C-alpha atoms as a printed R data frame, in Angstrom:
   type eleno elety resid chain resno      x       y       z
1  ATOM     1    CA   MET     A     1  0.000   0.000   0.000
2  ATOM     2    CA   ILE     A     2  1.202   3.476  -0.825
3  ATOM     3    CA   PHE     A     3  0.363   6.854   0.661
4  ATOM     4    CA   PRO     A     4 -1.777   8.758   0.014
5  ATOM     5    CA   ILE     A     5 -4.135   5.881  -0.615
6  ATOM     6    CA   PRO     A     6 -4.962   5.692  -4.342
7  ATOM     7    CA   LYS     A     7 -8.439   5.135  -5.792
8  ATOM     8    CA   GLU     A     8 -7.320   1.814  -7.264
9  ATOM     9    CA   GLU     A     9 -4.328  -0.356  -6.393
10 ATOM    10    CA   VAL     A    10 -4.190  -3.834  -7.950
11 ATOM    11    CA   TYR     A    11 -1.120  -6.081  -7.838
12 ATOM    12    CA   ALA     A    12 -0.119  -9.313  -9.592
13 ATOM    13    CA   LYS     A    13  2.532 -11.923  -8.716
14 ATOM    14    CA   ASP     A    14  4.791 -11.243 -11.705
15 ATOM    15    CA   ILE     A    15  7.665  -8.813 -11.280
16 ATOM    16    CA   TYR     A    16  9.511  -6.219 -13.312
17 ATOM    17    CA   LYS     A    17 13.221  -5.724 -12.588
18 ATOM    18    CA   MET     A    18 14.286  -2.149 -13.241
19 ATOM    19    CA   LYS     A    19 17.152  -1.649 -15.698
20 ATOM    20    CA   ASN     A    20 18.284   1.683 -14.206
21 ATOM    21    CA   TYR     A    21 17.633   1.141 -10.494
22 ATOM    22    CA   GLU     A    22 19.359   3.583  -8.137
23 ATOM    23    CA   GLU     A    23 19.012   3.690  -4.360
24 ATOM    24    CA   ASN     A    24 18.312   7.442  -4.386
25 ATOM    25    CA   THR     A    25 14.534   7.742  -3.945
26 ATOM    26    CA   ASN     A    26 14.452  11.463  -3.161
27 ATOM    27    CA   ILE     A    27 11.255  12.670  -4.834
28 ATOM    28    CA   VAL     A    28 12.852  15.707  -6.494
29 ATOM    29    CA   TYR     A    29 15.628  13.520  -7.897
30 ATOM    30    CA   LEU     A    30 13.140  10.909  -9.164
31 ATOM    31    CA   TYR     A    31 10.939  13.575 -10.748
32 ATOM    32    CA   GLU     A    32 13.870  15.056 -12.653
33 ATOM    33    CA   LYS     A    33 15.018  11.576 -13.688
34 ATOM    34    CA   TYR     A    34 11.637  10.212 -14.831
35 ATOM    35    CA   ARG     A    35  9.445  13.155 -15.854
36 ATOM    36    CA   LYS     A    36 10.249  12.603 -19.512
37 ATOM    37    CA   GLY     A    37 10.811   8.859 -19.243
38 ATOM    38    CA   ASP     A    38 13.837   6.585 -19.500
39 ATOM    39    CA   ALA     A    39 14.660   2.917 -20.231
40 ATOM    40    CA   ASP     A    40 12.327   1.769 -17.436
41 ATOM    41    CA   LEU     A    41  9.545   4.324 -17.636
42 ATOM    42    CA   SER     A    42  7.437   5.878 -20.372
43 ATOM    43    CA   VAL     A    43  5.218   8.917 -19.843
44 ATOM    44    CA   LYS     A    44  1.916   9.335 -21.660
45 ATOM    45    CA   THR     A    45 -0.355  12.358 -21.740
46 ATOM    46    CA   ASP     A    46 -4.116  11.946 -21.435
47 ATOM    47    CA   LEU     A    47 -5.982  15.248 -21.204
48 ATOM    48    CA   SER     A    48 -9.090  13.495 -19.846
49 ATOM    49    CA   PHE     A    49 -7.268  13.018 -16.524
50 ATOM    50    CA   GLY     A    50 -7.765  15.595 -13.761
51 ATOM    51    CA   ARG     A    51 -4.947  17.990 -12.842
52 ATOM    52    CA   GLU     A    52 -3.371  15.719 -10.181
53 ATOM    53    CA   GLU     A    53 -4.798  12.429 -11.432
54 ATOM    54    CA   TYR     A    54 -2.473   9.703 -12.690
55 ATOM    55    CA   GLU     A    55 -2.175   6.039 -13.551
56 ATOM    56    CA   ILE     A    56  0.843   3.785 -13.063
57 ATOM    57    CA   LEU     A    57  0.958   0.529 -14.983
58 ATOM    58    CA   ILE     A    58  3.816  -1.902 -14.374
59 ATOM    59    CA   ASP     A    59  4.016  -4.940 -16.625
60 ATOM    60    CA   ASP     A    60  6.545  -6.945 -18.645
61 ATOM    61    CA   LYS     A    61  7.178  -3.895 -20.867
62 ATOM    62    CA   GLY     A    62  8.165  -1.686 -17.931
63 ATOM    63    CA   ILE     A    63  6.526   1.221 -16.154
64 ATOM    64    CA   THR     A    64  3.994   3.507 -17.826
65 ATOM    65    CA   VAL     A    65  2.853   6.715 -16.157
66 ATOM    66    CA   THR     A    66 -0.194   8.439 -17.623
67 ATOM    67    CA   ALA     A    67 -1.304  11.926 -16.556
68 ATOM    68    CA   SER     A    68 -2.645  15.147 -18.043
69 ATOM    69    CA   GLY     A    69  0.414  17.202 -17.123
70 ATOM    70    CA   ASP     A    70  3.292  17.864 -14.744
71 ATOM    71    CA   GLU     A    71  1.216  17.805 -11.539
72 ATOM    72    CA   GLY     A    72 -0.124  14.320 -12.248
73 ATOM    73    CA   ILE     A    73  3.315  13.105 -13.299
74 ATOM    74    CA   PHE     A    74  4.756  14.433 -10.032
75 ATOM    75    CA   ARG     A    75  2.050  12.635  -8.016
76 ATOM    76    CA   ALA     A    76  2.661   9.406  -9.942
77 ATOM    77    CA   ILE     A    77  6.406   9.567  -9.381
78 ATOM    78    CA   THR     A    78  5.808  10.244  -5.688
79 ATOM    79    CA   SER     A    79  3.830   6.989  -5.488
80 ATOM    80    CA   LEU     A    80  6.271   5.133  -7.709
81 ATOM    81    CA   GLY     A    81  9.171   6.218  -5.502
82 ATOM    82    CA   GLN     A    82  7.576   4.391  -2.579
83 ATOM    83    CA   LEU     A    83  7.353   1.206  -4.650
84 ATOM    84    CA   ILE     A    84 10.945   1.546  -5.858
85 ATOM    85    CA   GLU     A    85 12.234   2.105  -2.327
86 ATOM    86    CA   ARG     A    86 10.279  -0.839  -0.923
87 ATOM    87    CA   GLY     A    87 11.240  -3.243  -3.716
88 ATOM    88    CA   LYS     A    88 14.820  -2.062  -4.300
89 ATOM    89    CA   GLY     A    89 14.121  -1.914  -8.048
90 ATOM    90    CA   ILE     A    90 12.057  -5.099  -8.199
91 ATOM    91    CA   LEU     A    91  8.427  -4.110  -8.738
92 ATOM    92    CA   TYR     A    92  5.297  -6.229  -8.805
93 ATOM    93    CA   PHE     A    93  3.117  -5.865 -11.871
94 ATOM    94    CA   CYS     A    94  0.343  -3.500 -10.889
95 ATOM    95    CA   LYS     A    95 -2.147  -0.829 -11.852
96 ATOM    96    CA   ILE     A    96 -2.444   2.194  -9.587
97 ATOM    97    CA   SER     A    97 -4.682   5.193 -10.153
């Protein structure tokens, strides 16, 4: 479980091992690292999402963050940082919104 509690949080047993895992989970650092994506994470824009609304999908292809803009991306990366810290770069497949 992550904080603040998301509307939906569904996990599976399969795992994704991050390619570019780093122990630094400082939220500002993670936001700068991931806000435009990298080898582990892709960012998609969906203007139907609310200002701070987001979705995180982790599957065999990696991590996908969907949001309408920077505020939603920041919120998503805040939640994702908790998962990264807890799993040390090994993340369960999940959908969080």
